[in-house]
Tab-separated table of C-alpha atoms in Angstrom:
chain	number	residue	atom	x	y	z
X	27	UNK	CA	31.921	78.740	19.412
X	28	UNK	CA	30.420	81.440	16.463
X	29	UNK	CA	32.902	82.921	15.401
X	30	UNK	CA	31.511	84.752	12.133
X	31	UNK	CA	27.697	85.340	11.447
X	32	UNK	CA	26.152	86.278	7.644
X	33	UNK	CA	22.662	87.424	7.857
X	34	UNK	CA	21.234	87.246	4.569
X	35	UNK	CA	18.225	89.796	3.608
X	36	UNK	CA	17.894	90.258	0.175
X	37	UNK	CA	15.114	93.103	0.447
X	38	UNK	CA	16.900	95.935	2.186
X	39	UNK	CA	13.263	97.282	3.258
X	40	UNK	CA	10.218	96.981	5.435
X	41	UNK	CA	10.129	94.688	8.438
X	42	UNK	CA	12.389	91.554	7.882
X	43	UNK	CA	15.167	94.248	6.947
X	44	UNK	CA	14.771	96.319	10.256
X	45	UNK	CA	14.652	92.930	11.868
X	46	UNK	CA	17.702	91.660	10.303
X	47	UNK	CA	20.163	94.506	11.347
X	48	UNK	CA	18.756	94.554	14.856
X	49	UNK	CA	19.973	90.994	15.424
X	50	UNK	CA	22.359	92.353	13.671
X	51	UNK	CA	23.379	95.152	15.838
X	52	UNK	CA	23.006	92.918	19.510
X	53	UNK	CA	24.824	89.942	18.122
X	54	UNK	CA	27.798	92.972	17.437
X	55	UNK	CA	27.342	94.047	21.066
X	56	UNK	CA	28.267	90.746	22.412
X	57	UNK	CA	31.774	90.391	20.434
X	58	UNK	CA	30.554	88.198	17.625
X	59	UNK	CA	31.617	89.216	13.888
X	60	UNK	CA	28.627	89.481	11.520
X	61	UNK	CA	28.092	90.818	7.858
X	62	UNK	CA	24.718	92.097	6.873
X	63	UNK	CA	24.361	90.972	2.567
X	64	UNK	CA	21.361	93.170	1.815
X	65	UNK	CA	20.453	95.529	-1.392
X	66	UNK	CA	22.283	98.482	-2.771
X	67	UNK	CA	19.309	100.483	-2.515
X	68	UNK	CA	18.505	99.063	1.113
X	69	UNK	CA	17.022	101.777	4.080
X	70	UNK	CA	19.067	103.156	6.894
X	71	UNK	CA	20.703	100.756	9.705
X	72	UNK	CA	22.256	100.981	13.049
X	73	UNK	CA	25.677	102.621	12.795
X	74	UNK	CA	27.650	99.634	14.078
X	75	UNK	CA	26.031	96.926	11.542
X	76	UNK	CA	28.406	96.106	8.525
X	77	UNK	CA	26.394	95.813	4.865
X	78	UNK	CA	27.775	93.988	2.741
X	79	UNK	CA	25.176	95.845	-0.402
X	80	UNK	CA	25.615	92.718	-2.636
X	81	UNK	CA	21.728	92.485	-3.901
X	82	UNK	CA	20.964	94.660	-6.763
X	83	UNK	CA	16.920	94.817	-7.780
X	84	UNK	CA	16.336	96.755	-10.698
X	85	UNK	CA	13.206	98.483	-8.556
X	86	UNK	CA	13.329	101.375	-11.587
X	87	UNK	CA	12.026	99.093	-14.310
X	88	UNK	CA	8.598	99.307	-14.700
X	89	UNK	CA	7.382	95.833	-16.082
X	90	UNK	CA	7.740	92.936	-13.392
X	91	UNK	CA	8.719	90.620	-15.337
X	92	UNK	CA	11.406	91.932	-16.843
X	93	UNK	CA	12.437	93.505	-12.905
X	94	UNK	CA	12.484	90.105	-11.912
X	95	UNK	CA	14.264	88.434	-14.824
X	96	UNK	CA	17.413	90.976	-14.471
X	97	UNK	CA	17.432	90.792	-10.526
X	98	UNK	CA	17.466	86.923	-10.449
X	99	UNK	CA	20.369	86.710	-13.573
X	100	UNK	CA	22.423	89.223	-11.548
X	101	UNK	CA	21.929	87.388	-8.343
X	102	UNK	CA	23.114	83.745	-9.690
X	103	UNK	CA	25.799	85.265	-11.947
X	104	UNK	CA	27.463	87.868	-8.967
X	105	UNK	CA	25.943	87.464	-5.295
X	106	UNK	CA	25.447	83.732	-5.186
X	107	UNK	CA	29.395	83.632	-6.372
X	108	UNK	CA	30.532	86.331	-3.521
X	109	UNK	CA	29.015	84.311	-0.695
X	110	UNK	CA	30.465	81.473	-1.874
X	111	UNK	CA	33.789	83.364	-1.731
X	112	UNK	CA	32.723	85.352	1.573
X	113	UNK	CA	31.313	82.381	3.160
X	114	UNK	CA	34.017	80.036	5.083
X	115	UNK	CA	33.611	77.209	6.984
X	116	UNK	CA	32.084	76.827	10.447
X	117	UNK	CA	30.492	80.189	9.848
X	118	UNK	CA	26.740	80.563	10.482
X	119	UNK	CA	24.680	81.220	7.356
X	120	UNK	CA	21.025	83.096	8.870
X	121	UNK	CA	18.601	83.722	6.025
X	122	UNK	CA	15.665	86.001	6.657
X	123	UNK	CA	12.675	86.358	4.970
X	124	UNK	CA	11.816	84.343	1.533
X	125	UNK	CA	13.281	84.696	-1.529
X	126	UNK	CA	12.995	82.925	-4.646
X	127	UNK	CA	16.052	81.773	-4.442
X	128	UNK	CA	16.071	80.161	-1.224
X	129	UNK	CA	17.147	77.158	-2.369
X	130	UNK	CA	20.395	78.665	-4.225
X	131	UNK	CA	21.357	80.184	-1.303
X	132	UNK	CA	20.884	77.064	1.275
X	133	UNK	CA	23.156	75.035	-1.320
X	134	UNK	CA	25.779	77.771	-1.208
X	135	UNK	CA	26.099	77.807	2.614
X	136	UNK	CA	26.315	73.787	2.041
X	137	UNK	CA	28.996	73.646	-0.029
X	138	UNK	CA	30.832	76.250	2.257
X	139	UNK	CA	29.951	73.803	4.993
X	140	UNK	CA	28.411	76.289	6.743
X	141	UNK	CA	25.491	76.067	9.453
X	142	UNK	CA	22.798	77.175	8.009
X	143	UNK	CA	19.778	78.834	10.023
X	144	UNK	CA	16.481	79.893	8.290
X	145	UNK	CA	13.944	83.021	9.228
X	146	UNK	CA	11.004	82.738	6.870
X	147	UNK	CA	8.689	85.146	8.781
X	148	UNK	CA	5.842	83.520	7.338
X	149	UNK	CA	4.521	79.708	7.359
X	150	UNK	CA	2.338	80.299	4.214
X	151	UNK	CA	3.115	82.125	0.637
X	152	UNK	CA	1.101	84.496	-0.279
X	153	UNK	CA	-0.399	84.006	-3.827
X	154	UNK	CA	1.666	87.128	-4.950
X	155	UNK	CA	4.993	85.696	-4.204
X	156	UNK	CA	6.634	83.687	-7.217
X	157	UNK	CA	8.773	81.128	-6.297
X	158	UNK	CA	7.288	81.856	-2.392
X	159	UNK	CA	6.511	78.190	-2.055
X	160	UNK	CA	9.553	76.613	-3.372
X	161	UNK	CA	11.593	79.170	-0.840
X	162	UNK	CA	9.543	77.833	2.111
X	163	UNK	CA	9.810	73.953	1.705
X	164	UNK	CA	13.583	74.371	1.079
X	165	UNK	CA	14.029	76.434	4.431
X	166	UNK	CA	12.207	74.438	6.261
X	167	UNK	CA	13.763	70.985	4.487
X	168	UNK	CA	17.188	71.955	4.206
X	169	UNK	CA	18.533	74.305	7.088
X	170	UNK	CA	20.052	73.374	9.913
X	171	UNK	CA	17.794	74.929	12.337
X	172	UNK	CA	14.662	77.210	11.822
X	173	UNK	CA	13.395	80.197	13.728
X	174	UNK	CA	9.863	81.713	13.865
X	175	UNK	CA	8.483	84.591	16.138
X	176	UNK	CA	5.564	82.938	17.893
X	177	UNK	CA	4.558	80.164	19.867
X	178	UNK	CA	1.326	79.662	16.718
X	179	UNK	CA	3.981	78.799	14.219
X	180	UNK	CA	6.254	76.879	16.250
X	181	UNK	CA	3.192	74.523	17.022
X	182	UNK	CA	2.346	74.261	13.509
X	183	UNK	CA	5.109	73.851	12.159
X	184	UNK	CA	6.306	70.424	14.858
X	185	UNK	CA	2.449	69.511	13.783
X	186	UNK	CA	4.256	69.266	10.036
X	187	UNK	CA	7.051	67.726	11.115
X	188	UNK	CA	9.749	70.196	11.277
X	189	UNK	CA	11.858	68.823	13.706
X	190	UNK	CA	14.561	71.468	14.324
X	191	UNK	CA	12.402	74.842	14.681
X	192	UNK	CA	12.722	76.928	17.397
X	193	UNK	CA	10.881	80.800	18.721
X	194	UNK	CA	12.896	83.477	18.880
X	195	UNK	CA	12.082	87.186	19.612
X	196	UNK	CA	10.588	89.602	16.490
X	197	UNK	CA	13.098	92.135	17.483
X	198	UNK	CA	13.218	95.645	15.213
X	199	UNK	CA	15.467	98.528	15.462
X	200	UNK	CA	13.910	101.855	15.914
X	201	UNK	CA	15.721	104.913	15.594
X	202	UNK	CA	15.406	107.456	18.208
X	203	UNK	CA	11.647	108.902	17.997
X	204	UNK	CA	12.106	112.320	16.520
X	205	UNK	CA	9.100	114.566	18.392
X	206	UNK	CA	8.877	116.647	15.556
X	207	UNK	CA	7.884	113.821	13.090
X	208	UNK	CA	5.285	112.952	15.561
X	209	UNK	CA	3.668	116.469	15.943
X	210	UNK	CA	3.881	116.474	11.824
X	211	UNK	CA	2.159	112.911	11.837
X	212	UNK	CA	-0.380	113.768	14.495
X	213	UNK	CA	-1.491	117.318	12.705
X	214	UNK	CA	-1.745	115.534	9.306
X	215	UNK	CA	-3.861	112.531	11.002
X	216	UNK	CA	-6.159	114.291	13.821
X	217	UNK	CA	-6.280	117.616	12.587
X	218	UNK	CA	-8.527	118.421	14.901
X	219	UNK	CA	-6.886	116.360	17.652
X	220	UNK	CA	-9.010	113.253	19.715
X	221	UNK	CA	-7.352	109.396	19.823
X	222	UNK	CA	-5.774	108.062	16.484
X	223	UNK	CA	-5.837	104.308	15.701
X	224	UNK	CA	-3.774	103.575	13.252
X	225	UNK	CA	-3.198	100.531	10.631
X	226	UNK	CA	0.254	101.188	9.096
X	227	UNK	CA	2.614	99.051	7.020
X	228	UNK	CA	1.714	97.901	2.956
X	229	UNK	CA	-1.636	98.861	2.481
X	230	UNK	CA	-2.722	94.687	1.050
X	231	UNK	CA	-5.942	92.854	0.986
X	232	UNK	CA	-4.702	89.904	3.482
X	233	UNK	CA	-4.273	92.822	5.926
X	234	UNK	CA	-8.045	93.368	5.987
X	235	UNK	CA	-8.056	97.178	5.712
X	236	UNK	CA	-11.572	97.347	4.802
X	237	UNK	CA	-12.476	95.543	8.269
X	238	UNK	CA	-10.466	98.709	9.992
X	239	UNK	CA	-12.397	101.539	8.229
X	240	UNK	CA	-15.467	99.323	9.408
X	241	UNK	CA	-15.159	99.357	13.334
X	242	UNK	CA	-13.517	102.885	13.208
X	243	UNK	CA	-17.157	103.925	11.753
X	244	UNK	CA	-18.392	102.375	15.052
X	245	UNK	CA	-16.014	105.238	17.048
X	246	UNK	CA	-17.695	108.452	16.977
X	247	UNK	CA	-14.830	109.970	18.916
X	248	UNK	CA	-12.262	108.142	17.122
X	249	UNK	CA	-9.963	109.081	14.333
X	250	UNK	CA	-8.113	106.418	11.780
X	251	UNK	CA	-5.884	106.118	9.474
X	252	UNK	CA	-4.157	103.811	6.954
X	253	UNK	CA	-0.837	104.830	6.277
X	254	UNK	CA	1.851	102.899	3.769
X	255	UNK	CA	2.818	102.261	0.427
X	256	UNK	CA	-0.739	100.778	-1.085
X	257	UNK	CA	-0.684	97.400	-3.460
X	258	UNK	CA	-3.739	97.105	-4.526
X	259	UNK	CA	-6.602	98.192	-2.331
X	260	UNK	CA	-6.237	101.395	-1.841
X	261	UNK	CA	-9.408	102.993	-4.797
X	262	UNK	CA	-11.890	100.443	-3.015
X	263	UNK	CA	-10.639	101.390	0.193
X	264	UNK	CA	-11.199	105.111	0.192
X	265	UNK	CA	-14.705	104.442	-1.996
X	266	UNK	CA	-15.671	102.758	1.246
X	267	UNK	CA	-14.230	104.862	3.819
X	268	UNK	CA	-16.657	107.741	1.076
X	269	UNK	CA	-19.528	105.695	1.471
X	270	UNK	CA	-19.060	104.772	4.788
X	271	UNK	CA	-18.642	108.326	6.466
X	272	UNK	CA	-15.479	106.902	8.849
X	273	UNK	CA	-13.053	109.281	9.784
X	274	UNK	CA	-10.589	107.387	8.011
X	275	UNK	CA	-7.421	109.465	6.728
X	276	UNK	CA	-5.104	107.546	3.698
X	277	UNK	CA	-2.094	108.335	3.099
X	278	UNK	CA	-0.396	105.758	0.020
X	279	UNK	CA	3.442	105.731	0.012
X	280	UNK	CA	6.624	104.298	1.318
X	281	UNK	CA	7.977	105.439	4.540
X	282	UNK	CA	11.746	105.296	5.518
X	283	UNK	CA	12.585	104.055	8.919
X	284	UNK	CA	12.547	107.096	10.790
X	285	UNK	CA	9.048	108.038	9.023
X	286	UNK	CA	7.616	104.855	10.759
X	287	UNK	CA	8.796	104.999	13.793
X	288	UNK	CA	7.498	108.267	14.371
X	289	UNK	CA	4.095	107.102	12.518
X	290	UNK	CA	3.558	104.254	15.141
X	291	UNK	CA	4.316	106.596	18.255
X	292	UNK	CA	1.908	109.137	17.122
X	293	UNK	CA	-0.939	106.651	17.617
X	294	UNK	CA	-2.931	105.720	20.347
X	295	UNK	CA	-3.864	102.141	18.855
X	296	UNK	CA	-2.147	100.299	16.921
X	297	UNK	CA	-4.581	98.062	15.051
X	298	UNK	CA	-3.881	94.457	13.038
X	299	UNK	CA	-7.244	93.524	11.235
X	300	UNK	CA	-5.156	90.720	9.377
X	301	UNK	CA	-6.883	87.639	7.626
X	302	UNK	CA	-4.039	85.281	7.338
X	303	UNK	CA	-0.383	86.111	9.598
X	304	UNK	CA	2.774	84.542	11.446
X	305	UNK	CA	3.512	87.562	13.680
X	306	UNK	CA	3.561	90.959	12.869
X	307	UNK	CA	6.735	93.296	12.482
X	308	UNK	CA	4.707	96.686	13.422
X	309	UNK	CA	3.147	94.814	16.310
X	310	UNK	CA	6.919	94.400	17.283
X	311	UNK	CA	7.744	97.999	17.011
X	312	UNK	CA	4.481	99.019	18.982
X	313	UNK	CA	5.836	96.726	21.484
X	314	UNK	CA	9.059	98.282	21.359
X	315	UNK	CA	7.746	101.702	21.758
X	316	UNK	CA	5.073	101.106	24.103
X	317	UNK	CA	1.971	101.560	21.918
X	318	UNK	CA	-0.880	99.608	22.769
X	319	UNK	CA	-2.164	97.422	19.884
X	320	UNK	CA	-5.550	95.920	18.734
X	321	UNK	CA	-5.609	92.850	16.944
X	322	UNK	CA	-7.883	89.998	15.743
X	323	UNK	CA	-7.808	86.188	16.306
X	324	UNK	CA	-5.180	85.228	13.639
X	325	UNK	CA	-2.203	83.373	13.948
X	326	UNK	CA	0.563	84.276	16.273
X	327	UNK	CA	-0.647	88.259	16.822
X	328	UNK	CA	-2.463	87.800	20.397
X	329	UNK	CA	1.107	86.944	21.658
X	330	UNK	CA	2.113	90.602	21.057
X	331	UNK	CA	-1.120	92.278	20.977
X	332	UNK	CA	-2.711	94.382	24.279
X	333	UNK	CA	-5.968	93.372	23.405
X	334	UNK	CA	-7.280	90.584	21.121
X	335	UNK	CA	-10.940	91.132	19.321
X	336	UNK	CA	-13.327	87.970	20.681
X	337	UNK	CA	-14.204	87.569	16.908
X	338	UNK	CA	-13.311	89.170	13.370
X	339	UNK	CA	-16.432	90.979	13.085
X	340	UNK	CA	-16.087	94.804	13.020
X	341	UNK	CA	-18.085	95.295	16.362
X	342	UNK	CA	-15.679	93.171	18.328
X	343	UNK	CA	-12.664	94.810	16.683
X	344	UNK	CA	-13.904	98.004	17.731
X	345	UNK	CA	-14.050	96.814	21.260
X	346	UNK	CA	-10.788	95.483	21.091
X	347	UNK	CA	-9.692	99.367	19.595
X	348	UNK	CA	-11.282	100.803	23.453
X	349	UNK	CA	-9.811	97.823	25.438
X	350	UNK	CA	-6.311	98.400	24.499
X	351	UNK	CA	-6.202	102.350	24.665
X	352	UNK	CA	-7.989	101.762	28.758
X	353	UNK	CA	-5.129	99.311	29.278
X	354	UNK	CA	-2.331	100.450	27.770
X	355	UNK	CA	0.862	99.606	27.450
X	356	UNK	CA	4.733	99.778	28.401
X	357	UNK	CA	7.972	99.563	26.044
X	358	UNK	CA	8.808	95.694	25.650
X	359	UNK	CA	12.429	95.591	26.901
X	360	UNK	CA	14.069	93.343	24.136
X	361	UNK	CA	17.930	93.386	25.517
X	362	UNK	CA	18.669	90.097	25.667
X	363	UNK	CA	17.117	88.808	23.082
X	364	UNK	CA	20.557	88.658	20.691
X	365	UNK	CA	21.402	86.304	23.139
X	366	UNK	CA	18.803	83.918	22.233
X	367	UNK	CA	19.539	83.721	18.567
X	368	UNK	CA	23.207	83.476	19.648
X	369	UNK	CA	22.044	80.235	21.520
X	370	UNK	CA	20.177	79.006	18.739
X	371	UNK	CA	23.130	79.858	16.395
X	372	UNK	CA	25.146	77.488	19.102
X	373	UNK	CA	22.235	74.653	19.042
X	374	UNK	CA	22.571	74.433	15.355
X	375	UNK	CA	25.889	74.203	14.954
X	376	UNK	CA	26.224	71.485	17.657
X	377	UNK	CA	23.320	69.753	16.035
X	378	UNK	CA	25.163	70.094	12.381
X	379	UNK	CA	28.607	69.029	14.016
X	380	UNK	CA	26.780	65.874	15.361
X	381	UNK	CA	25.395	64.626	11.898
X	382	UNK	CA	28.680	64.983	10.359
X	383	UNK	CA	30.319	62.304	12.778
């Protein structure tokens, strides 16, 4: 039986956080005890999730290296100590997302003799991610059980040899939609009104935004936009969408949950362009809301997408844009889906329990 449940997301922000307290949130609902370690800074969660704000990451310094340096020496010196103290036995240790210290963590919940379950939300490291690769071969090596959020990566990873992996939903909690925000996102976006497809999240090069501004310049009728916090593509983006002539709007910056909520249900496509993925967190919340979504071949994405381009050439994206707005699409219901990580919680332990004897 689980009695007590820590899920561990260091972040506090973006996807794997909003992922983290919805499992969060439905594991609550069914009777189960969990704790939420996350950062001090960390965005808004459901009212009945307990954070436990034990993460602190020095976001105000401006030189990475040192931002790094003081974030990991607080970590090892104060949070890896509390879970150790906060962590008991036969408790269920879930870590989502990858951290550089991965490994730390996985040893802590071992010595605890804890079940330990891993989430990396990606099977690859991007090249921007120190200590990315260490983090992945010591969730996939070490845990007791490991969860990914498509049917692509579940394949690959049994094709590697993972033994103990298993799908589970990419649930993500969305705050009520707040009409207002999406009158104030759909004035900004289509000024002068017509459909809006949309490519929101971290503006990044691996998300192929220069592939979206592309096919939208094939949609006369269209409008676009790229909306999120840019790192690193952003001046080559808008010197394209200048040269190009798309009705492409940018907007670079951070948005809170509410913010993105209302962002995705003020488009009419969603769109995922992406070179390299897993699965796709605002693919999730399109779901969620009932947004139809536009992807390209790539990884685990046609599992959630309403249409999937037939290559990653603009002109076929830009099809796949018009297919998914004709078809549309209705909210993904996603109750019961704390139920299935509770079950996988319950396969891991059993499995863990068996080794021991």
């Amino acid at each position: 039986m689980i009695r007590r449940v820590h899920l561990i997301e260091s972040g506090g922000r973006g996807g794997v956080f909003n992922h983290t307290v919805e499992v969060a949130a439905g594991l609550v609902e069914l009777g189960v005890e969990v704790v939420v370690h996350t950062a001090d800074d960390c965005d808004a969660a459901p009212a009945s999730v307990r954070l436990c704000q034990c993460v602190t990451w020095h976001r105000a310094s401006p030189n990475r290296l040192v931002r790094q340096a003081r974030t990991s020496a607080r970590y090892v010196m104060r949070t890896l100590p509390h879970l150790h103290r906060a962590i008991d036995a036969q408790d269920v240790v879930h870590i989502q997302g990858m951290f550089a210290l991965t490994p730390e963590l996985i040893s802590v919940a071992r010595r605890r003799n804890a079940t330990t379950v891993a989430s990396p939300h990606n099977t690859f490291v991007r090249s921007n991610a120190p200590g990315g690769g260490r983090a992945l071969r010591s969730a996939l090596a070490d845990s007791d059980r490991v969860l990914v959020h498509s049917e692509a990566d579940r394949r690959k990873l049994l094709d590697r040899g993972v033994p103990n992996v298993a799908r589970v939903p990419l649930v993500q909690w969305t705050p009520p939609v707040d009409p207002a925000l999406v009158g104030r996102w759909r004035a900004e976006l289509t000024p002068t009104g017509g459909r809006l497809a949309l490519l929101p999240g971290q503006v990044r090069a691996d998300k192929n935004p220069e592939l979206f501004v592309r096919a939208l310049s094939e949609l006369p009728d269209w409008r676009g936009a790229v909306v999120g916090e840019d790192l690193g593509p952003g001046r080559q983006l808008d010197a394209l969408i200048a040269e190009s002539g798309a009705a492409v709007t940018t907007a670079y910056r951070y948005l809170d949950v509410a913010e993105f909520t209302a962002l995705i249900a003020a488009a009419d496509v969603v769109v995922a362009p992406y070179e390299i993925a897993s699965q796709s967190g605002v693919l999730a919340v399109a779901a969620r809301l009932g947004v139809p979504t536009a992807v390209v071949p790539c990884g685990g994405l046609g599992e959630l997408a309403t249409a999937v381009a037939r290559d990653t050439g603009a002109t076929a994206l830009r099809d796949a844009v018009v297919a998914a707005y004709d078809a549309g699409a209705e909210p993904l219901d996603t109750a019961d889906a704390a139920r299935l990580f509770l079950h996988e919680y319950t396969v891991a332990q059993q499995s863990r329990t068996k080794g021991q004897k």
